[in-house]
XYZ file of C-alpha atoms in Angstrom:
228
model
C -69.492 62.666 25.959
C -67.244 59.626 25.742
C -63.997 59.092 25.537
C -62.674 58.537 21.590
C -60.545 55.257 22.099
C -56.291 56.148 22.033
C -55.099 54.504 18.233
C -53.545 51.681 18.122
C -49.730 51.573 16.673
C -48.538 49.177 15.249
C -45.785 47.055 16.716
C -42.517 46.784 14.368
C -42.730 43.294 13.129
C -39.690 41.809 13.161
C -37.936 39.569 10.207
C -38.392 35.819 10.328
C -35.373 33.846 9.710
C -35.342 32.148 6.677
C -34.105 28.790 6.011
C -31.712 27.834 3.718
C -33.359 25.369 0.929
C -31.254 21.863 1.072
C -28.784 22.228 -1.622
C -28.433 26.130 -0.860
C -26.371 26.631 1.532
C -23.882 28.688 1.458
C -19.821 27.421 3.064
C -20.431 27.664 7.126
C -17.879 30.496 8.899
C -14.382 28.814 9.648
C -15.365 25.260 8.026
C -12.172 24.223 5.947
C -12.019 25.246 2.275
C -11.255 21.557 1.568
C -10.863 18.187 3.292
C -7.557 16.553 2.883
C -8.173 14.233 4.515
C -11.053 12.689 2.109
C -8.500 13.766 -0.745
C -5.854 11.293 0.555
C -7.478 8.603 1.267
C -9.051 8.603 -2.218
C -5.037 7.284 -3.172
C -5.271 4.605 -1.457
C -6.504 2.584 -3.363
C -3.770 3.455 -6.518
C -0.854 3.192 -3.981
C -2.444 -0.359 -3.876
C -2.431 -0.780 -7.426
C 0.642 0.735 -8.324
C 2.949 -1.976 -6.060
C 0.444 -4.672 -7.037
C 0.720 -3.545 -10.611
C 4.472 -3.081 -10.224
C 5.591 -6.286 -8.279
C 3.403 -8.047 -10.695
C 5.581 -7.529 -13.574
C 8.570 -7.392 -11.517
C 8.268 -10.777 -11.023
C 6.552 -11.891 -14.783
C 9.820 -10.396 -16.040
C 12.675 -11.957 -13.990
C 11.211 -15.088 -14.828
C 11.271 -14.334 -18.823
C 15.221 -15.320 -20.306
C 17.108 -11.996 -19.811
C 20.122 -12.852 -22.881
C 21.395 -15.798 -25.136
C 23.941 -16.544 -26.497
C 25.877 -19.059 -28.138
C 28.874 -21.056 -27.001
C 31.278 -23.730 -29.204
C 31.362 -27.312 -28.111
C 34.005 -29.475 -27.265
C 33.615 -31.905 -30.029
C 32.414 -29.402 -32.256
C 29.301 -27.363 -33.037
C 27.154 -24.957 -30.589
C 25.204 -24.954 -28.062
C 22.326 -22.455 -27.312
C 22.770 -20.227 -23.693
C 20.323 -18.000 -21.844
C 19.853 -17.339 -18.424
C 16.490 -15.855 -17.143
C 16.223 -12.469 -15.130
C 16.408 -14.247 -11.398
C 19.622 -15.519 -12.620
C 21.082 -13.206 -13.453
C 20.373 -11.012 -10.453
C 18.408 -12.066 -7.623
C 17.486 -8.539 -6.092
C 14.571 -7.788 -8.260
C 12.805 -10.520 -6.888
C 13.664 -9.584 -3.624
C 12.260 -5.868 -3.607
C 9.106 -6.941 -5.335
C 7.700 -9.203 -2.712
C 9.530 -6.101 -0.057
C 7.563 -3.949 -1.752
C 4.216 -6.226 -1.331
C 4.967 -6.030 2.246
C 5.639 -2.619 3.345
C 1.892 -2.220 1.134
C 0.719 -4.546 3.940
C 1.897 -2.670 6.772
C 0.776 0.293 5.651
C -2.101 -0.467 6.936
C -0.575 -1.694 10.495
C 1.075 1.604 11.441
C -0.118 4.922 11.348
C 1.307 8.449 11.578
C 5.502 8.045 10.677
C 5.879 5.383 10.643
C 3.662 4.856 7.288
C 6.045 7.700 5.941
C 8.778 5.411 6.786
C 7.168 2.672 5.015
C 6.733 5.056 2.355
C 10.678 5.678 2.201
C 11.066 1.852 3.024
C 8.700 1.546 -0.076
C 10.026 3.951 -2.856
C 13.782 2.979 -1.946
C 12.850 -0.584 -3.443
C 11.172 0.279 -5.612
C 14.258 2.256 -7.016
C 16.234 -0.692 -5.900
C 14.315 -2.573 -8.847
C 14.455 0.034 -11.341
C 18.564 0.122 -10.937
C 19.714 -3.468 -10.685
C 17.521 -3.887 -14.301
C 18.917 -0.830 -15.551
C 22.677 -2.510 -14.729
C 21.747 -5.962 -15.456
C 19.991 -5.112 -19.413
C 23.258 -5.309 -21.634
C 25.122 -7.308 -19.607
C 26.103 -10.352 -20.383
C 27.838 -11.964 -17.160
C 25.889 -14.151 -16.227
C 25.056 -15.837 -19.239
C 29.393 -16.331 -19.453
C 28.911 -18.373 -16.344
C 26.217 -20.606 -17.551
C 28.205 -20.983 -20.677
C 31.147 -22.766 -18.543
C 28.681 -23.811 -16.715
C 27.150 -26.203 -19.507
C 30.756 -27.115 -21.074
C 32.080 -27.524 -17.540
C 35.280 -25.702 -18.973
C 35.814 -22.200 -16.646
C 37.412 -20.047 -19.262
C 34.162 -20.455 -22.321
C 32.853 -17.675 -23.446
C 29.053 -17.101 -24.871
C 29.026 -15.956 -27.793
C 26.555 -14.076 -30.757
C 25.090 -12.458 -27.570
C 21.848 -10.554 -27.139
C 19.519 -9.198 -25.014
C 15.308 -9.129 -24.447
C 13.325 -6.439 -23.091
C 11.757 -7.818 -20.191
C 14.922 -5.890 -18.401
C 13.342 -2.971 -19.097
C 9.520 -4.244 -18.363
C 11.200 -4.717 -14.815
C 12.395 -1.257 -14.828
C 8.998 -0.025 -15.414
C 7.527 -1.810 -12.792
C 9.621 -1.055 -9.761
C 8.857 2.864 -11.160
C 5.484 1.820 -10.130
C 6.559 0.843 -7.153
C 8.447 3.905 -6.900
C 5.745 6.355 -7.231
C 3.789 3.628 -4.908
C 6.160 4.877 -2.131
C 5.577 8.918 -3.208
C 1.867 8.526 -2.232
C 2.598 7.357 0.478
C 4.887 9.610 1.508
C 2.773 12.122 0.958
C -1.067 10.952 1.039
C -0.333 7.959 4.039
C -0.814 9.774 6.600
C -4.949 10.430 5.953
C -4.914 6.663 5.180
C -7.222 4.706 7.737
C -6.229 1.819 8.935
C -6.858 -1.240 10.693
C -9.613 -1.556 13.072
C -9.950 -1.425 16.769
C -10.744 -6.066 16.245
C -7.371 -6.662 15.082
C -5.347 -4.779 18.032
C -3.703 -7.032 20.766
C -6.177 -7.781 23.451
C -6.038 -6.573 26.399
C -5.555 -8.768 29.327
C -8.338 -8.465 31.443
C -9.291 -9.099 35.354
C -9.120 -12.621 35.979
C -12.812 -14.078 37.476
C -13.442 -13.757 41.411
C -13.780 -16.287 43.618
C -17.277 -15.122 44.408
C -18.609 -15.257 40.995
C -21.014 -17.232 40.116
C -20.604 -20.647 37.625
C -22.318 -18.415 34.816
C -19.109 -15.889 36.012
C -16.847 -18.449 35.363
C -17.793 -20.295 32.275
C -17.661 -16.407 30.240
C -14.399 -16.275 32.152
C -13.927 -19.320 30.603
C -15.022 -18.163 26.987
C -13.495 -15.246 26.852
C -10.132 -16.835 27.277
C -9.535 -16.939 30.384
C -8.259 -18.700 33.911
C -10.724 -18.385 36.382
C -8.215 -19.835 38.650
C -5.616 -17.874 38.545
C -5.100 -14.437 40.436
């Protein structure tokens, strides 16, 4: 009588790991919840836009008439006198140009240097705004222009009027302030110049045993093969 075959026991199946479909992956353990660096880079464009727009407003405003008036002539009649913003004060123009230079300097520095550039930019904007507000109703420059026009030291302008351009310069200064604050807050995350803009490093001069082809390559690199 032949022995009956032993019954086979079914081996337990192990569940195969399921691969998640594209686009359905959940957050990986330990992964950061947000991307502050990416958010910081998105503020670089607004900073440049605010700086350029603010500087354009300031430079346009200082080229316009800020105050007008009349002065009595020596032989009778009256003369019209007026002064532009640049005549009233040269400070807004200089600070607006400094803010533009600071916006360019952001790409040349990193880390704490960008924070310093942002602070300087904000201070420049505050200086523009303060200078525009202080001279918005001032007639000193207009009186000086009246005295110059009459060649009379004691001449004073009358019927003095002021335009809206000082307040436009003030608005431009506030935009520059905002650009500076963005630089202070997010400047560390902004990209900088590539390595091709770095200062070139001095390479070793060509050796005496180099071939003529090597010497020509050294000359192409700007090196002097006769030194060293």
